[in-house]
Amino acid sequence: MSCSAVVVATPTEEIRLQLRSWPEVETYLQRCKGVIVPLGSTEQHGPTGAIGTDALTAEAVALEVGRRSGVLVTPAQAFGMAEHHLGFAGTMSLQPSTLLAVMHDLVLSLARHGFERIYVINGHGGNIATTKAAFAQAYGTAVSRGLPNAAALRCKLANWFMAPEAMGLARELYGDKEGHHATPSEIAITLALEPSLQSKQRPLPEAAPAGPIHGPDDFRRRHPDGRMGSDPSLATAEHGSRFLDVAATALTADLQRFLEEPSS
């Protein structure tokens, strides 16, 4: 199964699912069975980072991939598994079982309408294990419910920050100051998306190194300002534009391969 090739970028309003009508979605499904789901989190990102960083970055990358591929993009799922960040004000978390149920139900809703390739662009490492478990459960549910496209249903999780090209750029720009949370790469994208966030940027002391995470109180004790080995003060909006382009380029190619994979 493949979608029609896009020669020129598709206008953003045409690939945003929430701006389409149901007849338009039915027409779309006649040419393409793929859909992009942005998945993020609403959690602390250090003393200078936006709480919505993971959702903002996932949605921005997803929309750019949608523009380049012509594949529909759903509204962002802005809440993820962030239990370990609950020691910081503003964090809103779903328990793993809740996130699993949410992602399972979203996949089944899309599959019911005829979507067969669900491509989740993720911006938060804490979502990875639970989302993959949701995919496994959704495959079984699709069969038990007798969905006609159950055998063809495929889901894939794409973590934009783990794309080799994005990781390479982070090493080039920041070296070991990229760290593991509240990273300059993700903060850079938010600066490109929302210039007002530049006012929060300031030099920061060296962050505590990354280590094991056991819960919100333990995380707050080990990482008092929320960062894990990172220096987000190195981020710039120009860097953010580069990360957005690099991530979107890598994921657009990955999406196209995913859409073209045979079902059997």
XYZ file of N, CA and C in Angstrom:
792
model
N 0.838 -1.184 0.000
C 0.000 0.000 0.000
C 0.873 1.234 0.000
N 0.604 2.172 -0.888
C 1.352 3.420 -0.904
C 0.389 4.557 -1.162
N 0.820 5.766 -0.795
C 0.021 6.955 -1.034
C 0.553 7.672 -2.264
N -0.280 8.489 -2.865
C 0.132 9.233 -4.040
C 1.315 10.123 -3.704
N 2.305 10.155 -4.570
C 3.488 10.975 -4.333
C 3.128 12.454 -4.366
N 3.783 13.230 -3.501
C 3.565 14.667 -3.435
C 4.753 15.364 -4.075
N 4.507 16.151 -5.117
C 5.578 16.842 -5.830
C 5.891 18.167 -5.163
N 4.854 18.894 -4.748
C 5.036 20.158 -4.037
C 4.416 20.021 -2.656
N 4.898 20.844 -1.733
C 4.408 20.768 -0.357
C 2.904 20.996 -0.300
N 2.226 20.196 0.507
C 0.787 20.335 0.701
C 0.520 21.427 1.726
N -0.435 22.332 1.467
C -0.757 23.364 2.465
C -1.128 22.741 3.804
N -0.698 23.383 4.873
C -0.909 22.833 6.213
C -2.374 22.539 6.490
N -3.265 23.449 6.075
C -4.680 23.253 6.392
C -5.251 22.005 5.720
N -4.630 21.543 4.646
C -5.140 20.373 3.940
C -4.731 19.058 4.597
N -3.677 19.074 5.393
C -3.239 17.818 6.015
C -3.620 17.736 7.491
N -4.219 18.766 8.037
C -4.655 18.727 9.440
C -6.038 18.080 9.524
N -6.105 16.922 10.152
C -7.356 16.168 10.231
C -8.482 16.986 10.844
N -8.165 17.807 11.851
C -9.235 18.546 12.527
C -9.856 19.630 11.652
N -9.249 19.924 10.513
C -9.811 20.913 9.592
C -10.511 20.261 8.405
N -10.552 18.937 8.371
C -11.222 18.219 7.288
C -12.634 17.837 7.717
N -13.505 17.638 6.755
C -14.842 17.098 7.029
C -14.801 15.582 6.842
N -15.835 14.896 7.359
C -15.804 13.436 7.219
C -15.857 12.979 5.764
N -16.618 13.644 4.855
C -16.556 13.208 3.459
C -15.161 13.395 2.853
N -14.457 14.441 3.282
C -13.096 14.648 2.775
C -12.162 13.543 3.248
N -12.364 13.068 4.474
C -11.535 11.966 4.972
C -11.847 10.688 4.201
N -13.113 10.445 3.899
C -13.461 9.265 3.104
C -12.810 9.326 1.727
N -12.801 10.507 1.126
C -12.157 10.666 -0.177
C -10.654 10.424 -0.069
N -10.046 10.957 0.977
C -8.612 10.761 1.214
C -8.284 9.275 1.315
N -9.125 8.519 2.027
C -8.865 7.097 2.236
C -8.915 6.289 0.942
N -9.507 6.846 -0.100
C -9.514 6.157 -1.385
C -8.133 6.152 -2.031
N -7.286 7.121 -1.641
C -5.944 7.189 -2.225
C -4.836 6.858 -1.232
N -5.133 6.963 0.071
C -4.083 6.775 1.071
C -4.673 6.208 2.354
N -4.027 5.191 2.895
C -4.477 4.569 4.146
C -3.580 4.963 5.320
N -2.696 5.923 5.094
C -1.766 6.326 6.136
C -2.225 7.549 6.897
N -1.785 7.657 8.159
C -2.101 8.821 8.981
C -0.968 9.009 9.990
N -0.701 10.264 10.318
C 0.351 10.615 11.272
C -0.297 11.076 12.569
N 0.168 10.541 13.693
C -0.346 10.917 15.014
C 0.796 11.519 15.835
N 0.775 12.824 16.124
C 1.803 13.399 16.994
C 1.517 13.045 18.453
N 2.558 12.614 19.155
C 2.433 12.226 20.561
C 3.508 12.936 21.376
N 3.090 13.647 22.411
C 4.052 14.374 23.231
C 3.827 14.154 24.706
N 4.082 15.185 25.478
C 3.893 15.141 26.921
C 3.803 16.575 27.416
N 3.213 16.742 28.582
C 3.111 18.057 29.217
C 3.846 17.950 30.545
N 5.107 18.374 30.538
C 5.997 18.127 31.669
C 7.096 19.177 31.738
N 7.693 19.287 32.901
C 8.771 20.248 33.108
C 9.943 19.998 32.160
N 10.555 21.083 31.715
C 11.766 21.004 30.895
C 12.826 21.953 31.431
N 13.130 21.775 32.708
C 14.147 22.602 33.323
C 13.629 23.983 33.673
N 14.487 24.833 34.241
C 14.042 26.141 34.718
C 13.740 27.142 33.619
N 14.148 26.834 32.377
C 13.931 27.788 31.282
C 13.118 27.212 30.130
N 12.833 25.908 30.149
C 12.139 25.276 29.035
C 10.633 25.267 29.199
N 9.926 25.310 28.084
C 8.461 25.300 28.097
C 7.938 23.932 28.519
N 6.911 23.929 29.338
C 6.303 22.683 29.801
C 5.719 21.881 28.638
N 5.323 22.554 27.583
C 4.753 21.861 26.429
C 5.756 21.432 25.383
N 7.047 21.445 25.714
C 8.093 21.175 24.722
C 7.865 19.890 23.933
N 7.579 18.787 24.610
C 7.472 17.501 23.911
C 6.296 17.460 22.942
N 5.191 18.093 23.319
C 4.034 18.139 22.424
C 4.272 19.122 21.281
N 4.874 20.267 21.586
C 5.155 21.265 20.553
C 6.083 20.707 19.485
N 7.141 20.033 19.908
C 8.105 19.519 18.939
C 7.525 18.368 18.122
N 6.805 17.459 18.772
C 6.212 16.334 18.044
C 5.226 16.825 16.997
N 4.400 17.792 17.364
C 3.417 18.307 16.416
C 4.088 19.049 15.273
N 5.122 19.837 15.577
C 5.804 20.588 14.525
C 6.458 19.654 13.517
N 7.138 18.621 14.005
C 7.755 17.659 13.100
C 6.682 16.925 12.306
N 5.601 16.525 12.969
C 4.521 15.802 12.292
C 3.897 16.634 11.180
N 3.641 17.900 11.449
C 3.035 18.757 10.429
C 3.974 18.956 9.248
N 5.265 19.073 9.517
C 6.215 19.227 8.413
C 6.297 17.949 7.587
N 6.281 16.796 8.251
C 6.253 15.525 7.522
C 4.962 15.421 6.710
N 3.843 15.847 7.291
C 2.576 15.835 6.571
C 2.600 16.727 5.348
N 3.173 17.914 5.480
C 3.265 18.824 4.332
C 4.094 18.209 3.212
N 5.163 17.547 3.583
C 6.060 16.984 2.572
C 5.511 15.713 1.942
N 4.701 14.971 2.680
C 4.201 13.678 2.199
C 2.756 13.712 1.720
N 1.996 14.721 2.156
C 0.577 14.767 1.844
C -0.264 13.856 2.714
N 0.325 13.290 3.769
C -0.384 12.376 4.669
C -1.076 13.175 5.773
N -2.306 12.802 6.086
C -3.071 13.498 7.122
C -2.384 13.412 8.485
N -2.527 14.493 9.262
C -1.966 14.572 10.609
C -3.104 14.810 11.593
N -3.220 13.961 12.592
C -4.271 14.115 13.601
C -3.899 15.224 14.586
N -4.847 15.664 15.408
C -4.478 16.557 16.517
C -3.441 15.874 17.410
N -2.598 16.663 18.039
C -1.561 16.099 18.906
C -2.167 15.529 20.182
N -1.662 14.377 20.593
C -1.946 13.837 21.922
C -0.893 14.446 22.844
N -1.280 15.494 23.573
C -0.310 16.323 24.293
C 0.039 15.809 25.681
N -0.617 14.744 26.126
C -0.359 14.215 27.466
C 0.238 12.820 27.350
N 1.315 12.579 28.099
C 1.995 11.300 28.028
C 2.320 10.759 29.403
N 3.197 9.763 29.430
C 3.597 9.122 30.672
C 4.763 9.924 31.256
N 4.444 10.789 32.220
C 5.443 11.692 32.808
C 5.432 11.600 34.327
N 5.142 10.417 34.856
C 5.031 10.247 36.306
C 6.281 10.740 37.040
N 7.447 10.502 36.463
C 8.703 10.855 37.119
C 8.958 12.359 37.153
N 8.155 13.129 36.428
C 8.312 14.593 36.436
C 7.289 15.289 37.336
N 6.480 14.532 38.041
C 5.411 15.132 38.844
C 5.918 15.900 40.065
N 7.198 15.857 40.318
C 7.768 16.662 41.388
C 7.964 18.115 41.015
N 7.593 18.476 39.779
C 7.768 19.842 39.284
C 6.415 20.418 38.880
N 6.163 21.644 39.288
C 4.868 22.296 39.050
C 4.545 22.370 37.562
N 3.289 22.088 37.241
C 2.810 22.193 35.868
C 2.785 20.895 35.107
N 3.543 19.903 35.561
C 3.550 18.610 34.883
C 2.186 17.938 35.021
N 1.699 17.376 33.921
C 0.439 16.628 33.897
C 0.731 15.273 33.258
N 0.489 14.206 33.991
C 0.884 12.880 33.530
C -0.296 11.934 33.385
N -0.167 11.009 32.442
C -1.044 9.845 32.357
C -0.279 8.654 32.911
N -0.938 7.832 33.714
C -0.317 6.591 34.150
C -0.093 5.702 32.928
N 0.888 4.798 32.981
C 1.127 3.933 31.828
C -0.131 3.219 31.336
N -0.951 2.728 32.260
C -2.169 2.021 31.851
C -3.141 2.948 31.130
N -3.175 4.219 31.540
C -4.063 5.185 30.886
C -3.565 5.510 29.488
N -2.265 5.776 29.361
C -1.708 6.071 28.040
C -1.885 4.881 27.109
N -1.692 3.676 27.635
C -1.890 2.485 26.812
C -3.321 2.444 26.286
N -4.287 2.700 27.161
C -5.692 2.677 26.745
C -5.985 3.764 25.719
N -5.427 4.950 25.921
C -5.659 6.056 24.987
C -5.109 5.717 23.604
N -3.855 5.277 23.544
C -3.247 4.989 22.243
C -3.925 3.796 21.577
N -4.278 2.784 22.357
C -5.022 1.634 21.825
C -6.325 2.098 21.190
N -7.079 2.936 21.890
C -8.380 3.377 21.391
C -8.245 4.278 20.167
N -7.217 5.120 20.137
C -7.011 5.974 18.965
C -6.687 5.133 17.734
N -5.820 4.144 17.903
C -5.486 3.263 16.782
C -6.730 2.541 16.278
N -7.538 1.998 17.192
C -8.737 1.262 16.775
C -9.756 2.175 16.115
N -9.873 3.408 16.589
C -10.787 4.361 15.952
C -10.376 4.605 14.508
N -9.089 4.834 14.293
C -8.598 5.091 12.940
C -8.732 3.852 12.064
N -8.427 2.684 12.622
C -8.519 1.447 11.849
C -9.956 1.164 11.429
N -10.901 1.467 12.279
C -12.313 1.236 11.957
C -12.721 1.972 10.684
N -12.151 3.146 10.458
C -12.506 3.950 9.287
C -11.764 3.518 8.030
N -10.757 2.658 8.183
C -10.024 2.175 7.024
C -8.555 2.548 6.987
N -8.069 3.284 7.978
C -6.635 3.566 8.035
C -5.885 2.279 8.369
N -4.775 2.058 7.684
C -4.017 0.821 7.869
C -2.567 1.051 8.272
N -2.084 2.280 8.135
C -0.705 2.597 8.513
C -0.746 3.775 9.486
N -0.551 3.477 10.762
C -0.616 4.492 11.818
C 0.825 4.838 12.205
N 1.245 6.053 11.883
C 2.634 6.482 12.101
C 2.648 7.512 13.216
N 3.114 7.108 14.385
C 3.112 7.972 15.566
C 4.466 8.664 15.688
N 4.463 9.989 15.597
C 5.686 10.772 15.776
C 5.727 11.246 17.222
N 6.706 10.740 17.954
C 6.769 10.915 19.399
C 7.861 11.898 19.809
N 7.555 12.701 20.840
C 8.519 13.664 21.340
C 8.966 13.414 22.765
N 8.611 12.260 23.348
C 8.914 12.012 24.769
C 9.336 10.569 24.987
N 10.545 10.389 25.528
C 11.063 9.044 25.736
C 10.215 8.197 26.657
N 9.538 8.827 27.625
C 8.713 8.086 28.563
C 7.488 7.442 27.946
N 7.180 7.789 26.699
C 6.015 7.206 26.016
C 6.341 5.921 25.265
N 7.607 5.632 25.073
C 7.999 4.606 24.110
C 7.471 3.221 24.474
N 7.791 2.741 25.656
C 7.417 1.370 26.026
C 5.904 1.183 26.033
N 5.193 2.151 26.603
C 3.742 2.024 26.713
C 3.070 2.069 25.350
N 3.558 2.932 24.460
C 2.951 3.040 23.132
C 3.159 1.764 22.329
N 4.325 1.171 22.430
C 4.561 -0.091 21.731
C 3.657 -1.195 22.279
N 3.421 -1.179 23.584
C 2.493 -2.150 24.170
C 1.075 -1.913 23.658
N 0.704 -0.647 23.489
C -0.626 -0.320 22.965
C -0.797 -0.848 21.548
N 0.252 -0.741 20.739
C 0.189 -1.273 19.378
C -0.072 -2.778 19.414
N 0.658 -3.483 20.259
C 0.501 -4.938 20.347
C -0.924 -5.308 20.742
N -1.478 -4.574 21.688
C -2.845 -4.854 22.122
C -3.843 -4.515 21.024
N -3.589 -3.430 20.293
C -4.513 -3.005 19.235
C -4.601 -4.040 18.118
N -3.480 -4.672 17.783
C -3.523 -5.703 16.746
C -4.476 -6.830 17.144
N -4.382 -7.263 18.388
C -5.260 -8.328 18.855
C -6.712 -7.908 18.900
N -6.960 -6.671 19.328
C -8.337 -6.184 19.395
C -8.942 -6.068 18.007
N -8.149 -5.607 17.042
C -8.656 -5.480 15.674
C -9.124 -6.826 15.144
N -8.386 -7.877 15.469
C -8.774 -9.223 15.039
C -10.026 -9.674 15.776
N -10.059 -9.492 17.097
C -11.196 -9.973 17.881
C -12.482 -9.234 17.533
N -12.361 -7.980 17.099
C -13.544 -7.218 16.691
C -13.951 -7.504 15.253
N -13.147 -8.260 14.558
C -13.470 -8.613 13.183
C -13.339 -7.465 12.204
N -12.430 -6.535 12.467
C -12.241 -5.433 11.518
C -11.741 -6.000 10.196
N -12.336 -5.592 9.085
C -11.956 -6.177 7.796
C -10.506 -5.920 7.407
N -9.900 -4.857 7.959
C -8.513 -4.543 7.625
C -7.540 -4.955 8.728
N -7.976 -5.833 9.630
C -7.138 -6.216 10.772
C -5.793 -6.782 10.336
N -5.796 -7.613 9.312
C -4.548 -8.238 8.871
C -3.594 -7.234 8.244
N -4.148 -6.135 7.741
C -3.321 -5.124 7.071
C -2.859 -4.021 8.012
N -3.401 -3.979 9.227
C -3.093 -2.886 10.155
C -1.638 -2.952 10.611
N -0.954 -1.821 10.502
C 0.422 -1.699 10.959
C 0.583 -0.370 11.693
N 1.308 -0.383 12.803
C 1.597 0.831 13.569
C 3.103 0.962 13.713
N 3.579 2.193 13.715
C 5.013 2.426 13.898
C 5.226 3.648 14.768
N 6.184 3.548 15.678
C 6.561 4.667 16.542
C 7.857 5.260 16.019
N 7.842 6.563 15.740
C 9.026 7.272 15.250
C 9.363 8.384 16.236
N 10.476 8.232 16.932
C 10.912 9.228 17.904
C 11.818 10.229 17.187
N 11.324 11.443 16.951
C 12.087 12.371 16.107
C 13.479 12.622 16.659
N 13.621 12.662 17.975
C 14.897 12.988 18.620
C 15.903 11.845 18.539
N 15.430 10.658 18.135
C 16.315 9.505 17.990
C 16.675 9.234 16.536
N 16.183 10.050 15.615
C 16.601 9.913 14.222
C 18.114 10.122 14.160
N 18.859 9.240 13.512
C 20.324 9.384 13.485
C 20.780 10.762 13.019
N 20.053 11.335 12.074
C 20.444 12.650 11.564
C 20.284 13.728 12.631
N 19.214 13.643 13.417
C 18.997 14.615 14.491
C 20.026 14.425 15.602
N 20.327 13.182 15.927
C 21.323 12.913 16.955
C 22.705 13.388 16.513
N 23.004 13.219 15.232
C 24.284 13.680 14.709
C 24.417 15.187 14.779
N 23.343 15.898 14.450
C 23.373 17.357 14.527
C 23.537 17.813 15.970
N 22.883 17.129 16.893
C 23.017 17.481 18.310
C 24.457 17.306 18.784
N 25.100 16.222 18.358
C 26.503 16.013 18.734
C 27.389 17.108 18.153
N 27.101 17.474 16.905
C 27.890 18.516 16.237
C 27.763 19.862 16.940
N 26.554 20.214 17.343
C 26.309 21.536 17.920
C 26.611 21.610 19.408
N 26.343 20.521 20.135
C 26.362 20.608 21.596
C 27.289 19.610 22.287
N 27.770 18.612 21.586
C 28.614 17.615 22.220
C 27.908 16.952 23.384
N 28.623 16.791 24.509
C 28.005 16.117 25.652
C 27.060 17.020 26.431
N 26.908 18.281 26.013
C 25.966 19.193 26.666
C 24.533 18.986 26.173
N 24.354 18.084 25.210
C 23.005 17.734 24.776
C 22.239 17.105 25.936
N 22.923 16.259 26.706
C 22.283 15.657 27.866
C 21.150 14.724 27.492
N 20.223 14.515 28.458
C 19.156 13.537 28.267
C 17.759 14.081 28.540
N 17.647 15.243 29.120
C 16.323 15.846 29.319
C 16.479 17.354 29.364
N 15.443 18.061 28.837
C 15.545 19.506 28.632
C 16.765 19.792 27.765
N 16.874 19.029 26.689
C 18.050 19.113 25.828
C 18.018 20.376 24.973
N 19.191 20.895 24.595
C 19.196 22.068 23.724
C 18.550 21.813 22.368
N 18.589 20.572 21.876
C 17.972 20.298 20.575
C 16.466 20.505 20.615
N 15.803 19.978 21.637
C 14.348 20.148 21.714
C 13.978 21.582 22.072
N 14.756 22.207 22.956
C 14.487 23.603 23.297
C 14.678 24.488 22.073
N 15.667 24.166 21.230
C 15.905 24.957 20.020
C 14.678 24.965 19.112
N 14.030 23.817 18.961
C 12.836 23.777 18.108
C 11.742 24.664 18.683
N 11.574 24.653 19.999
C 10.534 25.512 20.587
C 10.855 26.987 20.371
N 12.129 27.353 20.367
C 12.507 28.748 20.110
C 12.175 29.141 18.678
N 12.343 28.196 17.748
C 11.989 28.475 16.355
C 10.480 28.592 16.183
N 9.735 27.822 16.968
C 8.273 27.831 16.850
C 7.644 29.020 17.557
N 8.197 29.400 18.702
C 7.590 30.431 19.551
C 8.676 31.402 20.027
N 8.915 32.469 19.283
C 9.998 33.403 19.630
C 9.907 33.974 21.037
N 8.712 34.054 21.612
C 8.581 34.611 22.962
C 9.361 33.806 23.998
N 9.634 32.531 23.698
C 10.364 31.692 24.645
C 11.824 32.108 24.782
N 12.316 32.889 23.833
C 13.696 33.360 23.914
C 13.939 34.157 25.195
N 12.905 34.824 25.677
C 13.061 35.650 26.880
C 13.385 34.817 28.119
N 13.107 33.519 28.081
C 13.396 32.646 29.224
C 14.850 32.174 29.232
N 15.514 32.262 28.095
C 16.871 31.740 27.976
C 17.850 32.533 28.840
N 18.703 31.803 29.538
C 19.757 32.430 30.343
C 20.825 31.384 30.654
N 22.031 31.813 30.988
C 23.070 30.847 31.367
C 22.644 30.059 32.605
N 22.999 28.786 32.618
C 22.627 27.913 33.730
C 23.863 27.206 34.269
N 23.864 26.873 35.547
C 24.982 26.096 36.095
C 24.986 24.690 35.506
N 26.091 23.997 35.671
C 26.183 22.640 35.140
C 25.107 21.754 35.760
N 24.458 20.979 34.902
C 23.364 20.119 35.365
C 23.901 18.823 35.951
N 23.111 18.228 36.834
C 23.452 16.907 37.354
C 23.446 15.902 36.207
N 24.362 14.943 36.209
C 24.410 13.963 35.121
C 23.202 13.038 35.137
N 22.954 12.418 33.996
C 21.850 11.467 33.897
C 22.112 10.260 34.778
N 21.054 9.654 35.256
C 21.170 8.473 36.099
C 19.849 7.750 36.167
N 19.737 6.747 37.010
C 18.483 5.988 37.126
C 17.347 6.863 37.639
N 16.132 6.528 37.203
C 14.940 7.275 37.613
C 13.993 6.308 38.309
N 13.581 6.635 39.537
C 12.721 5.727 40.295
C 11.372 6.333 40.664
N 11.188 7.606 40.478
C 9.931 8.237 40.849
C 10.112 9.735 40.943
N 9.022 10.476 41.128
C 9.103 11.940 41.114
C 9.962 12.529 42.225
N 9.871 12.003 43.422
C 10.671 12.550 44.519
C 12.152 12.275 44.305
N 12.462 11.064 43.853
C 13.844 10.700 43.576
C 14.403 11.551 42.436
N 13.590 11.772 41.400
C 14.034 12.590 40.266
C 14.345 14.011 40.737
N 13.457 14.581 41.534
C 13.663 15.951 42.014
C 14.922 16.038 42.886
N 15.186 15.001 43.655
C 16.382 15.007 44.504
C 17.655 14.928 43.665
N 17.647 14.069 42.657
C 18.837 13.884 41.823
C 19.031 15.031 40.833
N 17.925 15.600 40.378
C 17.981 16.638 39.341
C 17.151 17.829 39.810
N 17.683 18.641 40.718
C 16.888 19.673 41.396
C 16.231 20.690 40.478
N 16.862 21.002 39.330
C 16.239 21.988 38.438
C 15.567 21.339 37.236
N 15.525 19.996 37.205
C 14.797 19.281 36.165
C 15.618 18.834 34.982
N 16.844 19.328 34.853
C 17.676 18.940 33.715
C 18.461 17.665 34.025
N 18.785 16.927 32.954
C 19.628 15.736 33.085
C 20.838 15.908 32.174
N 21.894 16.495 32.703
C 23.143 16.630 31.957
C 23.103 17.568 30.774
N 22.088 18.387 30.653
C 21.921 19.228 29.466
C 22.224 20.696 29.752
N 22.501 21.433 28.670
C 22.674 22.883 28.761
C 21.799 23.546 27.705
N 20.516 23.751 28.015
C 19.601 24.330 27.029
C 19.919 25.771 26.666
N 20.810 26.429 27.421
C 21.170 27.803 27.071
C 21.937 27.866 25.753
N 22.426 26.723 25.275
C 23.131 26.673 23.996
C 22.176 26.719 22.806
N 20.901 26.519 23.038
C 19.914 26.448 21.952
C 19.671 27.813 21.324
N 19.427 27.810 20.014
C 19.023 29.021 19.297
C 17.882 28.674 18.350
N 17.142 29.677 17.936
C 16.052 29.450 16.987
C 16.588 28.932 15.658
N 17.762 29.419 15.257
C 18.360 28.947 14.001
C 18.673 27.462 14.091
N 19.204 27.033 15.231
C 19.418 25.600 15.446
C 18.093 24.847 15.342
N 17.048 25.423 15.921
C 15.747 24.769 15.913
C 15.221 24.536 14.516
N 15.411 25.506 13.638
C 14.981 25.346 12.246
C 15.750 24.212 11.578
N 17.024 24.090 11.914
C 17.835 23.007 11.349
C 17.370 21.652 11.872
N 17.104 21.569 13.164
C 16.612 20.305 13.723
C 15.270 19.917 13.116
N 14.389 20.880 12.952
C 13.073 20.599 12.381
C 13.208 20.062 10.963
N 14.087 20.667 10.178
C 14.292 20.222 8.800
C 14.925 18.839 8.753
N 15.951 18.629 9.570
C 16.652 17.341 9.578
C 15.720 16.217 10.029
N 14.971 16.463 11.103
C 14.059 15.437 11.610
C 12.952 15.144 10.607
N 12.389 16.194 10.008
C 11.304 15.994 9.046
C 11.792 15.261 7.804
N 12.992 15.567 7.360
C 13.549 14.875 6.197
C 13.715 13.390 6.484
N 14.285 13.076 7.641
C 14.503 11.671 8.001
C 13.187 10.925 8.167
N 12.231 11.538 8.836
C 10.969 10.850 9.108
C 10.072 10.778 7.882
N 10.175 11.737 6.975
C 9.402 11.644 5.734
C 9.848 10.430 4.931
N 11.158 10.218 4.857
C 11.675 9.044 4.151
C 11.256 7.757 4.857
N 11.311 7.766 6.189
C 10.910 6.588 6.959
C 9.425 6.305 6.780
N 8.616 7.348 6.782
C 7.178 7.188 6.577
C 6.893 6.586 5.210
N 7.572 7.067 4.182
C 7.323 6.554 2.840
C 7.645 5.068 2.758
N 8.738 4.672 3.395
C 9.066 3.232 3.421
C 7.987 2.450 4.158
N 7.505 3.004 5.246
C 6.456 2.350 6.039
C 5.178 2.187 5.221
N 4.805 3.223 4.477
C 3.590 3.162 3.663
C 3.707 2.135 2.545
N 4.914 1.911 2.082
C 5.119 1.013 0.947
C 5.369 -0.436 1.357
N 5.490 -0.680 2.660
C 5.709 -2.051 3.118
C 4.499 -2.922 2.789
N 4.729 -4.126 2.280
C 3.593 -5.025 2.032
C 2.963 -5.472 3.345
N 1.695 -5.800 3.299
C 0.980 -6.222 4.502
C 1.298 -7.646 4.901
N 1.805 -8.420 3.983
C 2.092 -9.825 4.291
C 3.560 -10.134 4.110
